[in-house]
mmCIF file of C-alpha atoms in Angstrom:
data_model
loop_
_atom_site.group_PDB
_atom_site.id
_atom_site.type_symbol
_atom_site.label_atom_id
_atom_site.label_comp_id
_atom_site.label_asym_id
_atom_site.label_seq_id
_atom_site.Cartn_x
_atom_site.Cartn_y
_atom_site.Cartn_z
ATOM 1 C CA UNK A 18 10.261 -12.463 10.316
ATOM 2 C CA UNK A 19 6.936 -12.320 5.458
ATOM 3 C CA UNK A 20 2.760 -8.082 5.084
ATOM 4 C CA UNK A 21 1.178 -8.368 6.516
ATOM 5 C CA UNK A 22 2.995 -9.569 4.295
ATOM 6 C CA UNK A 23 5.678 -9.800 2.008
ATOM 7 C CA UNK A 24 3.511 -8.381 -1.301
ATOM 8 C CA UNK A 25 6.427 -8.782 -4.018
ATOM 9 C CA UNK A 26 4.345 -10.404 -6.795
ATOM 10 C CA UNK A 27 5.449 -12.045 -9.781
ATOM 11 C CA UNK A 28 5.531 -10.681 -13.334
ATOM 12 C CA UNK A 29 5.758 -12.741 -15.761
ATOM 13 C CA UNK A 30 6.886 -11.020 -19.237
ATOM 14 C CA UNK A 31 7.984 -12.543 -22.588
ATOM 15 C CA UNK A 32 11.885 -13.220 -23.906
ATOM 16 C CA UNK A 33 14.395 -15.652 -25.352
ATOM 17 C CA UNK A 34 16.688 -18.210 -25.269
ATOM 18 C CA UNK A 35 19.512 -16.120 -23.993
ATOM 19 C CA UNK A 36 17.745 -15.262 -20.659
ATOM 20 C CA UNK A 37 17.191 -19.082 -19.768
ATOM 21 C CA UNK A 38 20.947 -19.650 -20.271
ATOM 22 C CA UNK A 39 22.200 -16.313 -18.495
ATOM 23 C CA UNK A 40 20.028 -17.873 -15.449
ATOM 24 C CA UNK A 41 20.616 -21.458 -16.201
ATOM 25 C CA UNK A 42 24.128 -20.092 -15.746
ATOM 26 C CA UNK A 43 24.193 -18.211 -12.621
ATOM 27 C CA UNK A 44 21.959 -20.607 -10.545
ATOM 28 C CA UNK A 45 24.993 -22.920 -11.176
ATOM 29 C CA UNK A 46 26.666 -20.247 -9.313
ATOM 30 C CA UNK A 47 24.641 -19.961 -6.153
ATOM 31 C CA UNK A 48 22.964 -23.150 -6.209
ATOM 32 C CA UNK A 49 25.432 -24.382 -3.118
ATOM 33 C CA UNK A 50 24.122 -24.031 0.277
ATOM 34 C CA UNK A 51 25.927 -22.084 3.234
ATOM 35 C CA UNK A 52 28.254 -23.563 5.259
ATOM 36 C CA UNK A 53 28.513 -22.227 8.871
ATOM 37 C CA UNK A 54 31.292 -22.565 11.683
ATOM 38 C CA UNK A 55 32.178 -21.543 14.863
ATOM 39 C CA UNK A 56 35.537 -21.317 16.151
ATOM 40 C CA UNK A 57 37.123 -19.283 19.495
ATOM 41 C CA UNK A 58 38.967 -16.978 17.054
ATOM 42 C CA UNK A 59 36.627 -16.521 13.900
ATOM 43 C CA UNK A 60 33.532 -16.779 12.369
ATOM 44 C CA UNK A 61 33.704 -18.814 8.696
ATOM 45 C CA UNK A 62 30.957 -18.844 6.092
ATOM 46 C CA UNK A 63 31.541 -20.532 2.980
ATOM 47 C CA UNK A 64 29.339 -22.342 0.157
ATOM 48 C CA UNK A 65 29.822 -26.047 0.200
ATOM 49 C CA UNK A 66 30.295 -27.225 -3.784
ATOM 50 C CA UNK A 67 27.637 -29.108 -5.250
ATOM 51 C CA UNK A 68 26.684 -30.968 -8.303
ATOM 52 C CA UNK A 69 25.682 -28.085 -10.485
ATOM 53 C CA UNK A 70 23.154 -30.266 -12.084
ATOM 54 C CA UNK A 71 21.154 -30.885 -9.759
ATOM 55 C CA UNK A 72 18.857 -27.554 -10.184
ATOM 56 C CA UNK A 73 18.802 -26.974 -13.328
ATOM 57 C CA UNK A 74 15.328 -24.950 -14.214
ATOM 58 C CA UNK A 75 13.736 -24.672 -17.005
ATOM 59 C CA UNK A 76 13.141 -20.705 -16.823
ATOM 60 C CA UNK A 77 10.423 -19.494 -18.621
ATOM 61 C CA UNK A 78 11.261 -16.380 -21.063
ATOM 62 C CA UNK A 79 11.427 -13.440 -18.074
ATOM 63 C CA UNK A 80 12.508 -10.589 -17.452
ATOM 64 C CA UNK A 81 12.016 -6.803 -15.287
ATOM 65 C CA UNK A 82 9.498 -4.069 -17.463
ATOM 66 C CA UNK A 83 12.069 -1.597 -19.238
ATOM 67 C CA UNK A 84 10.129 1.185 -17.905
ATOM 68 C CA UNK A 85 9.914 -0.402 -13.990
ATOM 69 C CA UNK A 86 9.597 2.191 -11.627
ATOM 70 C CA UNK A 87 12.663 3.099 -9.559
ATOM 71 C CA UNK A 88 10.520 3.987 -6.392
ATOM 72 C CA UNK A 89 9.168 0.158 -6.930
ATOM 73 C CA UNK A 90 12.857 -0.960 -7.190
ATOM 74 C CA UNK A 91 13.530 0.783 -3.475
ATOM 75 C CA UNK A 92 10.998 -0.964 -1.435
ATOM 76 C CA UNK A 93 11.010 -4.789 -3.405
ATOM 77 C CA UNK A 94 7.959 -4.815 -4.777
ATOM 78 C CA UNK A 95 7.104 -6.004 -8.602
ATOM 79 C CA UNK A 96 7.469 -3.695 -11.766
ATOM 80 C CA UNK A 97 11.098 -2.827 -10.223
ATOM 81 C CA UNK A 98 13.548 -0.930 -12.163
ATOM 82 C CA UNK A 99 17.103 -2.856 -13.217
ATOM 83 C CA UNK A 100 19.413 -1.462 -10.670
ATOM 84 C CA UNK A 101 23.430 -1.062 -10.730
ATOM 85 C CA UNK A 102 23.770 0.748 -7.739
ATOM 86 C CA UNK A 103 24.456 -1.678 -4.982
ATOM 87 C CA UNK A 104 23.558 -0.016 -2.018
ATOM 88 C CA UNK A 105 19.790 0.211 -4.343
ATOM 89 C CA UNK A 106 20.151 -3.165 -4.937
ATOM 90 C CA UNK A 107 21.390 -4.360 -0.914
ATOM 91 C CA UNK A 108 17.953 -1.940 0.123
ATOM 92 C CA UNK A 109 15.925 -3.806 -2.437
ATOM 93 C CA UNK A 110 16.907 -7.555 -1.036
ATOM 94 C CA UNK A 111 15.664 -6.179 2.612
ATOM 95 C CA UNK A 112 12.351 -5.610 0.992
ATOM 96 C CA UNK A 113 11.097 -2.688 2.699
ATOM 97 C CA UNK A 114 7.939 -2.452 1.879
ATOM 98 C CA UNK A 115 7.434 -5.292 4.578
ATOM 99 C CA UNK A 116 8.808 -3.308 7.399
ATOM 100 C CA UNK A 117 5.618 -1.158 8.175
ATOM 101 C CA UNK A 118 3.807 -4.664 9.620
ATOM 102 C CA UNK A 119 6.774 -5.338 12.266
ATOM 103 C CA UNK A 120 6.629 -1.346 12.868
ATOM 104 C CA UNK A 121 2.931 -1.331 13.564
ATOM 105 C CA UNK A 122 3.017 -4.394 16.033
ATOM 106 C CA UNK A 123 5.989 -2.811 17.760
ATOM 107 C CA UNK A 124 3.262 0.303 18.358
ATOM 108 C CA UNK A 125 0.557 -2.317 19.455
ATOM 109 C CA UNK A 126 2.807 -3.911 21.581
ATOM 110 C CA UNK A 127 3.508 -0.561 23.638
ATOM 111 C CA UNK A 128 -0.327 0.594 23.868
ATOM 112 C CA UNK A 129 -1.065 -2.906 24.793
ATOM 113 C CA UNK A 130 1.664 -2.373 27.919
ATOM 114 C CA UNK A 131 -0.458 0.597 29.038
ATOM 115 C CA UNK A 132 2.761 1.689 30.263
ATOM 116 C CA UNK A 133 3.774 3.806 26.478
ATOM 117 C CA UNK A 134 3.866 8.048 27.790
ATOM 118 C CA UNK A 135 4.657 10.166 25.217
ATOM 119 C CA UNK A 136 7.951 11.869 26.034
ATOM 120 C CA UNK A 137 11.315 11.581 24.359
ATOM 121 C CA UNK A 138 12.529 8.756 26.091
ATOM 122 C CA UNK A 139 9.862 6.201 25.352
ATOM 123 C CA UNK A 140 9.689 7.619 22.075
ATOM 124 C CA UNK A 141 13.562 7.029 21.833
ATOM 125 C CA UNK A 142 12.914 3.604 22.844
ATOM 126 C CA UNK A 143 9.905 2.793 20.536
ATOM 127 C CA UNK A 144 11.887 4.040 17.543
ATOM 128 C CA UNK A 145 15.097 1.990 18.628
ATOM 129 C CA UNK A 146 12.428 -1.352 19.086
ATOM 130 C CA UNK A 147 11.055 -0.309 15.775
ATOM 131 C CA UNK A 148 14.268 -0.251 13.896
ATOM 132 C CA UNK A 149 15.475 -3.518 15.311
ATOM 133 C CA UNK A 150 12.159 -5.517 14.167
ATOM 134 C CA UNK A 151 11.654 -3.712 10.928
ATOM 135 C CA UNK A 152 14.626 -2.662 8.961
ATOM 136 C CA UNK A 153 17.367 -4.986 10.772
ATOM 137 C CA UNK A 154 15.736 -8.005 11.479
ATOM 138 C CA UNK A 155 13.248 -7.885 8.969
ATOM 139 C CA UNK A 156 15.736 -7.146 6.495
ATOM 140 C CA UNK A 157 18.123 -10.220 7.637
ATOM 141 C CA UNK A 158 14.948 -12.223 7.152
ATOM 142 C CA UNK A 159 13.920 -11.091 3.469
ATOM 143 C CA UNK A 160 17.761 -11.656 2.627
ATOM 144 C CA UNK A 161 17.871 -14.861 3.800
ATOM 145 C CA UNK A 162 14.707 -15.872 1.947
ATOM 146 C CA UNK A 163 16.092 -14.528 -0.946
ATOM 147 C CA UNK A 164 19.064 -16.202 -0.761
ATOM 148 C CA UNK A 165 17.672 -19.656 0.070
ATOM 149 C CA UNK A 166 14.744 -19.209 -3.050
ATOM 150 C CA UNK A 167 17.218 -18.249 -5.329
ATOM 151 C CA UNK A 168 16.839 -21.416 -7.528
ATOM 152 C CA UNK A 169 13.248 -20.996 -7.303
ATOM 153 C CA UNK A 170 13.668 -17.131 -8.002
ATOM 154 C CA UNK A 171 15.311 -18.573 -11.109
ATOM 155 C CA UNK A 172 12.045 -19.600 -12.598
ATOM 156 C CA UNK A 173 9.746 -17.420 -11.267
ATOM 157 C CA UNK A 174 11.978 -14.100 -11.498
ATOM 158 C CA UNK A 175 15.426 -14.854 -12.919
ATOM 159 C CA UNK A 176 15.403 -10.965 -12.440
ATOM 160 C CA UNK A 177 15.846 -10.728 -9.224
ATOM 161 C CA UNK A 178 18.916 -9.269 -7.817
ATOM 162 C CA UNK A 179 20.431 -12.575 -6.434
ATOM 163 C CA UNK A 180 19.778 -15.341 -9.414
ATOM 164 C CA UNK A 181 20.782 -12.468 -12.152
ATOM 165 C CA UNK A 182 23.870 -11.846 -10.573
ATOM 166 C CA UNK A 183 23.491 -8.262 -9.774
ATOM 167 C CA UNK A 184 24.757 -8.795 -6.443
ATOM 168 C CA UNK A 185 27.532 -11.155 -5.552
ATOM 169 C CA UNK A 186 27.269 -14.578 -3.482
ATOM 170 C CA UNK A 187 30.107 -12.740 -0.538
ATOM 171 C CA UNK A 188 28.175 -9.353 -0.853
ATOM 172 C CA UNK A 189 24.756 -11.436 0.054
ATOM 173 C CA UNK A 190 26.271 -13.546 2.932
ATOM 174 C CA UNK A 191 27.779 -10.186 4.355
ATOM 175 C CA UNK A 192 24.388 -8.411 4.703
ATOM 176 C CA UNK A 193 22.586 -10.911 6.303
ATOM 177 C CA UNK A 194 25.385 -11.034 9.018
ATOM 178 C CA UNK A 195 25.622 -7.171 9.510
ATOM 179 C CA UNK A 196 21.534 -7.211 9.411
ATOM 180 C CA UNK A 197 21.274 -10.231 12.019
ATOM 181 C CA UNK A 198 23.562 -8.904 14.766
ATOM 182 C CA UNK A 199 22.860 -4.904 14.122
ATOM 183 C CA UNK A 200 19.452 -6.247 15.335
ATOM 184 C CA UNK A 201 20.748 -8.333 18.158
ATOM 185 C CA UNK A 202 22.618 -5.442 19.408
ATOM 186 C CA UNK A 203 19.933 -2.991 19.495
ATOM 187 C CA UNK A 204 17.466 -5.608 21.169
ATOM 188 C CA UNK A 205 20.101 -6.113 23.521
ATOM 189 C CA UNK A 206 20.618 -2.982 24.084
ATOM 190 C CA UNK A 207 16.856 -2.097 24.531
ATOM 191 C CA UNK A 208 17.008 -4.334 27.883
ATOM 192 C CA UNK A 209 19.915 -2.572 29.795
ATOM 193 C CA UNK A 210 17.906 0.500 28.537
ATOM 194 C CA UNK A 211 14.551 -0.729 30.321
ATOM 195 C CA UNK A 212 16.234 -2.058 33.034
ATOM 196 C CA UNK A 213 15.294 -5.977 32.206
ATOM 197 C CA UNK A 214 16.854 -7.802 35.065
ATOM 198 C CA UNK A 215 16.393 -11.152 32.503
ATOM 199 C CA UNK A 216 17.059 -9.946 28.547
ATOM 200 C CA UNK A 217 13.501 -10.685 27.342
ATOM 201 C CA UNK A 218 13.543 -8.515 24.487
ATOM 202 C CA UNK A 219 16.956 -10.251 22.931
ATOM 203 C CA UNK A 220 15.928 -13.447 23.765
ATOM 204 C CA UNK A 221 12.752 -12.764 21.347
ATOM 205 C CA UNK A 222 14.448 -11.042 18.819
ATOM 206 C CA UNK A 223 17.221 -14.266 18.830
ATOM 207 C CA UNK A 224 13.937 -16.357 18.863
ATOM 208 C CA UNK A 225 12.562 -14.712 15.916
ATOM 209 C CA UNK A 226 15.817 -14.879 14.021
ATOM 210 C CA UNK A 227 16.315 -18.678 14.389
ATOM 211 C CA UNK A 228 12.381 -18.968 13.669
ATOM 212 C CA UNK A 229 13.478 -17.115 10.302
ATOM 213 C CA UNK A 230 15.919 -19.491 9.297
ATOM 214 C CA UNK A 231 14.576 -22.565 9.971
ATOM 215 C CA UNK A 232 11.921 -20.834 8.105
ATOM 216 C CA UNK A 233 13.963 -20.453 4.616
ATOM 217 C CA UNK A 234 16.664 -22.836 5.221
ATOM 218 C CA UNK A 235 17.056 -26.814 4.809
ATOM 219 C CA UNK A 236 16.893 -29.135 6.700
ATOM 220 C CA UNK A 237 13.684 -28.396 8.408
ATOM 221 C CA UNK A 238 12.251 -25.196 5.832
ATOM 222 C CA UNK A 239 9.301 -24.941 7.406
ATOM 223 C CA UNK A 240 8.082 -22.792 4.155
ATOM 224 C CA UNK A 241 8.199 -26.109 2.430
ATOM 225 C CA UNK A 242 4.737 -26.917 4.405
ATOM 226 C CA UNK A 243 2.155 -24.440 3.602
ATOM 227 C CA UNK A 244 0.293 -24.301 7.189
ATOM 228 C CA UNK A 245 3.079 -24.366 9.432
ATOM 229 C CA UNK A 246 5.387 -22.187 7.336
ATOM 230 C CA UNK A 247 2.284 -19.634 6.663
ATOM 231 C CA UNK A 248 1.855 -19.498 10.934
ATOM 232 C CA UNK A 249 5.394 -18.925 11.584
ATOM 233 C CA UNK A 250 5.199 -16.231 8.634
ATOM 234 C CA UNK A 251 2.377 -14.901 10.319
ATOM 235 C CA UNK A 252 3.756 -15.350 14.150
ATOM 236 C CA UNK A 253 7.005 -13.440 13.266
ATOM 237 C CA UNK A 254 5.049 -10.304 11.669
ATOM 238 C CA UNK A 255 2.529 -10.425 14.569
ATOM 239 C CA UNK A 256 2.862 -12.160 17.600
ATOM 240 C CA UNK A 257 6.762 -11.136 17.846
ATOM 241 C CA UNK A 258 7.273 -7.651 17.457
ATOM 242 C CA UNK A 259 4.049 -7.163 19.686
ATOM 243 C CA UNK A 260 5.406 -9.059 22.491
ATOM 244 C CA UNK A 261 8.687 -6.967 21.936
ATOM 245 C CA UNK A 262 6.802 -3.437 22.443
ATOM 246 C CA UNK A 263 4.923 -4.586 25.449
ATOM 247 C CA UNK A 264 8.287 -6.485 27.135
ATOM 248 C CA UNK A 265 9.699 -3.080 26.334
ATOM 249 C CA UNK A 266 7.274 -0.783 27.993
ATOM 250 C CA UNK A 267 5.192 -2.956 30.467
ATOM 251 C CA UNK A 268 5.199 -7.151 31.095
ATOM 252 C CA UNK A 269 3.918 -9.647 28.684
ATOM 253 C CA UNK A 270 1.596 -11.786 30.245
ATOM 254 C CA UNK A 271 0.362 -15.667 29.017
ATOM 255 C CA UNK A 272 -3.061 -14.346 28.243
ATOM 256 C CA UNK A 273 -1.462 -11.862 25.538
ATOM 257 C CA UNK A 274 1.048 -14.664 24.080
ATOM 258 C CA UNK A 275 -2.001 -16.503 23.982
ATOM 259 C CA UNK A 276 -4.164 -13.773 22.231
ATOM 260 C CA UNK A 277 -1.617 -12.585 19.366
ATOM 261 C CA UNK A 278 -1.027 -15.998 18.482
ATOM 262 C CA UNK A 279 -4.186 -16.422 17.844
ATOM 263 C CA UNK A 280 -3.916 -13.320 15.341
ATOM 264 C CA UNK A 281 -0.965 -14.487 14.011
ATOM 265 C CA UNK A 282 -3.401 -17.387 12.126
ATOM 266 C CA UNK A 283 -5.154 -14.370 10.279
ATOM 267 C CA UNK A 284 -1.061 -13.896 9.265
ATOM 268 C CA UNK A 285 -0.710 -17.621 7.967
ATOM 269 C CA UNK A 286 -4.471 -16.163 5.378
ATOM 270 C CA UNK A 287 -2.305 -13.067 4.391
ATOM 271 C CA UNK A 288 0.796 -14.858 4.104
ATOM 272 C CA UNK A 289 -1.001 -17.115 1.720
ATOM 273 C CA UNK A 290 -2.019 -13.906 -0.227
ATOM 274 C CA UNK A 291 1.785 -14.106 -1.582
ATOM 275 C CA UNK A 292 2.177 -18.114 -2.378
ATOM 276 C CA UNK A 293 -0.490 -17.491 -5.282
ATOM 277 C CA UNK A 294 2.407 -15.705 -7.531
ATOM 278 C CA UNK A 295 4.880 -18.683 -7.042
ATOM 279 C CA UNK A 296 2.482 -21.661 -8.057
ATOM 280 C CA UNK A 297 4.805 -22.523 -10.785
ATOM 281 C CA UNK A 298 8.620 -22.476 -8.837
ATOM 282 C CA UNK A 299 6.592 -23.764 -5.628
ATOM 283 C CA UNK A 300 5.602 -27.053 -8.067
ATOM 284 C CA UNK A 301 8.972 -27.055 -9.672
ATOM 285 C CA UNK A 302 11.242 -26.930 -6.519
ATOM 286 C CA UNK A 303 8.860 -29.461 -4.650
ATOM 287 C CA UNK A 304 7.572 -26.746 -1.845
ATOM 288 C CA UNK A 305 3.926 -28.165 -0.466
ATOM 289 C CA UNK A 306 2.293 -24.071 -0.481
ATOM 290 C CA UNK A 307 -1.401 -24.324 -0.050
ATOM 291 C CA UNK A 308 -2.580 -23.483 -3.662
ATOM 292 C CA UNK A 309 -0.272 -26.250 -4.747
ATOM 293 C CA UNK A 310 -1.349 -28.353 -2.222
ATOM 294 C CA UNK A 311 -4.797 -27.789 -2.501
ATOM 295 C CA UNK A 312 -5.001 -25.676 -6.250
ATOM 296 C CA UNK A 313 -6.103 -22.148 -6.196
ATOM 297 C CA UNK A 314 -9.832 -22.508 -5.570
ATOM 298 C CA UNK A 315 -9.593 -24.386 -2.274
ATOM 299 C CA UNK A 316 -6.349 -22.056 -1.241
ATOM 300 C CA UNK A 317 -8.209 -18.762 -1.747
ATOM 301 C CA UNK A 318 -11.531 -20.005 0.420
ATOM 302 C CA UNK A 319 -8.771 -20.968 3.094
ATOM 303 C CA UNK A 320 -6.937 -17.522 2.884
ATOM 304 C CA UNK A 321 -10.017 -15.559 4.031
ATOM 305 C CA UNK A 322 -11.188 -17.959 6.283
ATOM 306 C CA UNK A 323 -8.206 -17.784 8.338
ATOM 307 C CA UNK A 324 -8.458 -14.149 8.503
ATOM 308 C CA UNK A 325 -11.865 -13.635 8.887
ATOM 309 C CA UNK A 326 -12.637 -16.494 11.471
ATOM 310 C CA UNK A 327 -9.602 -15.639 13.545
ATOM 311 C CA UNK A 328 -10.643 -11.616 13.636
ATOM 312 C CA UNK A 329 -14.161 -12.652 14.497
ATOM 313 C CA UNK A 330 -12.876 -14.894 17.339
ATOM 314 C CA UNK A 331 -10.955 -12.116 18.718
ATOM 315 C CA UNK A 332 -14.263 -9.794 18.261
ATOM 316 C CA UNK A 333 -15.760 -12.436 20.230
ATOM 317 C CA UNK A 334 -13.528 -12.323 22.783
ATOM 318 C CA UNK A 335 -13.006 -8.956 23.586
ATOM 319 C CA UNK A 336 -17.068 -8.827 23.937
ATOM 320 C CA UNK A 337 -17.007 -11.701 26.502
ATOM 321 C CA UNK A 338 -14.423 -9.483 28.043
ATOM 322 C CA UNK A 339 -16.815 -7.193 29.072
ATOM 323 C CA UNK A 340 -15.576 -4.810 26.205
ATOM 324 C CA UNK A 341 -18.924 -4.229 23.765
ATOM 325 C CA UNK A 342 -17.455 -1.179 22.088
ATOM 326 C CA UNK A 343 -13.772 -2.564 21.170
ATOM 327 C CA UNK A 344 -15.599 -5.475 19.807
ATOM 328 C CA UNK A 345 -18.021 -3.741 17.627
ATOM 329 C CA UNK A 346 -15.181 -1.394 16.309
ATOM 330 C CA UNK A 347 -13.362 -4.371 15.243
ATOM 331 C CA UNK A 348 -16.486 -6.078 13.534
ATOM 332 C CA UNK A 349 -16.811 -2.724 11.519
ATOM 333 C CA UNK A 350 -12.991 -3.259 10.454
ATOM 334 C CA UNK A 351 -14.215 -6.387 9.093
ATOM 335 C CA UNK A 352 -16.691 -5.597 7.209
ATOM 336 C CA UNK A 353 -14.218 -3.607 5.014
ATOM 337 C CA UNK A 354 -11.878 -6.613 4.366
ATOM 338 C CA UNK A 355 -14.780 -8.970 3.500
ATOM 339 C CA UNK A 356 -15.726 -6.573 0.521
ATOM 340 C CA UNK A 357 -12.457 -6.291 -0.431
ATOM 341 C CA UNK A 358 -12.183 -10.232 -0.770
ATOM 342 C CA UNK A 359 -14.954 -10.392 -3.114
ATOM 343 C CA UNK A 360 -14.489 -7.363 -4.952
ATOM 344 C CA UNK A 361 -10.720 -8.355 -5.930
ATOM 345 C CA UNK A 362 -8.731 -11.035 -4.038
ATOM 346 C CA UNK A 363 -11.780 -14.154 -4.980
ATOM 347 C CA UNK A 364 -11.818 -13.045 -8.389
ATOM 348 C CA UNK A 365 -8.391 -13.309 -9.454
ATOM 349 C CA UNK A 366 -6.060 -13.558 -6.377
ATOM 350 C CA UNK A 367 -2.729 -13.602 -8.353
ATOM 351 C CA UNK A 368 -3.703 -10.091 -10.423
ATOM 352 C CA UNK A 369 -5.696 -8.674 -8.098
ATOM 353 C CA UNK A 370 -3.283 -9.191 -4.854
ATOM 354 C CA UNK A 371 -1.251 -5.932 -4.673
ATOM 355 C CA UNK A 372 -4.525 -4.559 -4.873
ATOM 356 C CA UNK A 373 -5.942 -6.742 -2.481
ATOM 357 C CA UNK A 374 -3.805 -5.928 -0.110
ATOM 358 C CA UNK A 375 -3.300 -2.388 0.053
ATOM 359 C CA UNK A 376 -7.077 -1.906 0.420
ATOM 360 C CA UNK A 377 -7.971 -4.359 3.059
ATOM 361 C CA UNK A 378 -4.572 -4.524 5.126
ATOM 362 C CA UNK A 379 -5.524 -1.310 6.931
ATOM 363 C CA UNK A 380 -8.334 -2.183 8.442
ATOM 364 C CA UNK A 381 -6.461 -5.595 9.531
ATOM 365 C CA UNK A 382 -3.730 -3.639 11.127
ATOM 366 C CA UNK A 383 -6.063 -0.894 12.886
ATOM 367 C CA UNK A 384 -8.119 -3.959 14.134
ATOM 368 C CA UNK A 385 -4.829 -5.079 15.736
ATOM 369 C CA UNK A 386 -4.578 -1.434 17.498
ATOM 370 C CA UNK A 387 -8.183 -1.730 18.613
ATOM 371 C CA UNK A 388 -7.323 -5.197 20.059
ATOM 372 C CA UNK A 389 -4.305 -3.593 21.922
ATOM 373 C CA UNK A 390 -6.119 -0.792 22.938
ATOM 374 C CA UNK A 391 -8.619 -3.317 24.281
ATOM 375 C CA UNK A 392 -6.078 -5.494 26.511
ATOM 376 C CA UNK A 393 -4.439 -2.021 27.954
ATOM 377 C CA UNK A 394 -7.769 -1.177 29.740
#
């Protein structure tokens, strides 16, 4: 609930004392965790004090390209222009350049159903889906990640909008409220618009958001484990909204769960993609990532392994299916990727993984439509 995956990569630029102390500084102020409680006439969210010592990074001399590119800035990727606006910099924290994934499995999702017609009601209901997984949920998610990595942010981008203090603790902890039950109310309102006699589609979407905090947040953190954190990464972007769309238009059956889960381990590969920026704050902050884990050699064999394995099983499957033709149009989606891999992510996988991605995610994702397309028939 991480294009697929989240492609903000780290840049790492050159500066002085005075940015180490300006972060030092503010990660005192955000370092305390969130405090939730439930009561029958409010809802209370405060930060807990801590002992502001006990983060105290070293941040390397950092900071955002003078010239960073304000388009950049709008969708949370890297060379991002310094923004004062706050509605720029509340858009930026969502990170929308990771919406398009959850959008694209909502679509699979409803050609999977075999049940999608195109007229202006299922289209309504598409778009609604579509907003609730991508810019609403999604968002809540890549706020909440923010907010729980900002000590790690600290050392890896002290730029960032939450550990430079361009956006206030209150203003953060708002957002990821409104995000988290704007989505909610849309999923639930998705199932007295299909008719759901049980509320399938909220009960994912309050699945998925649960899944995304335990995700980012302590105790558990799953992101502090690089396999099971990478699969849940990759089960939120994949398996969920999918199983959303096709709940929506049509019934999601066990062999489907079954099948997108399955994809969702090519999502823990891509997800890895993005742990090769944050080597250093991973190390620092104690967070078990697979290139710390296993350094970056091992971690980058494993990345395409995952997704090349898993989209070969599925090949495989669909042709024991008695479906030749789906399978051989996702083998020559493959073949695309597997280039790719050699021709940028193997050779330098922290330079090269914008790159990386943006030429071989397509093919992933119209492999995922072929699969769909596959299942519908």
């Amino acid at each position: 609930m991480a294009s697929v995956l989240n492609t903000v990569a780290a840049v790492t630029f050159s500066g002085g004392s005075t940015t180490r102390a300006r972060a030092r500084a503010r990660s005192q102020l955000s370092s305390a965790p969130i405090s939730v409680s439930f009561t029958r006439r409010r809802l209370t969210v405060r930060a807990a004090e801590t002992d502001t010592n006990e983060v105290n990074p070293q941040v390397p001399g950092k900071a955002p390209a003078k010239d960073g590119s304000s388009f950049n800035q709008l969708l949370g990727i890297k060379g991002a222009a310094q923004e004062s606006n706050k509605w720029k910099i509340r858009l930026q924290l969502t990170k929308p350049v990771t919406w398009p994934p959850l959008v694209w499995g909502v679509v699979c999702g409803a050609a999977a159903s075999g049940n999608f017609h195109w007229n202006l009601e299922d289209v309504a209901k598409s778009i609604v889906c579509m907003t609730m997984s991508g810019p609403c949920l999604t968002g809540y998610t890549q706020t909440l990640n923010d907010w729980y990595d900002r000590e790690i942010d600290a050392i890896n981008e002290p730029y960032r909008p939450i550990p430079s203090g361009a956006i206030s603790e209150n203003e953060v902890i708002t957002q990821i409220w409104v995000l988290l039950l704007a989505g909610l109310g849309l999923a639930g309102i998705l199932d007295v618009w299909a008719g759901h006699d049980f509320p399938i589609v909220f009960y994912l979407a309050v699945g998925g958001s649960l899944l995304s905090y335990i995700y980012s947040a302590p105790p558990l953190k799953l992101k502090q484990n690089g396999w099971i954190g990478n699969f849940a990464l990759g089960a939120s972007y994949i398996g969920l909204p999918w199983w959303a769309g096709q709940a929506l238009f049509g019934t999601l059956t066990p062999d489907i769960v079954v099948l997108t889960l399955l994809y969702s381990i090519a999502g823990l590969g891509i997800a890895i993609v993005n742990d090769f920026k944050s080597v250093e704050g991973d190390r620092a902050m104690g967070l078990q990532s697979l290139p710390v884990a296993f350094g970056a050699e091992t971690a980058k064999w494993i990345c395409v392994g995952a997704i090349d394995i898993t989209q070969l099983s599925v090949a495989g499957y669909l042709l024991g299916a008695g479906k030749p033709f789906y399978a051989l149009a996702l083998l020559a989606l493959i073949a695309p990727q597997v280039v790719f891999q050699f021709q940028y992510f193997l050779k330098d996988p922290v330079k090269y993984d914008v790159k990386y991605q943006a030429s071989a995610q397509p093919f992933l994702v119209l492999g995922l439509l072929v699969t769909a397309l596959a299942t519908s028939h």
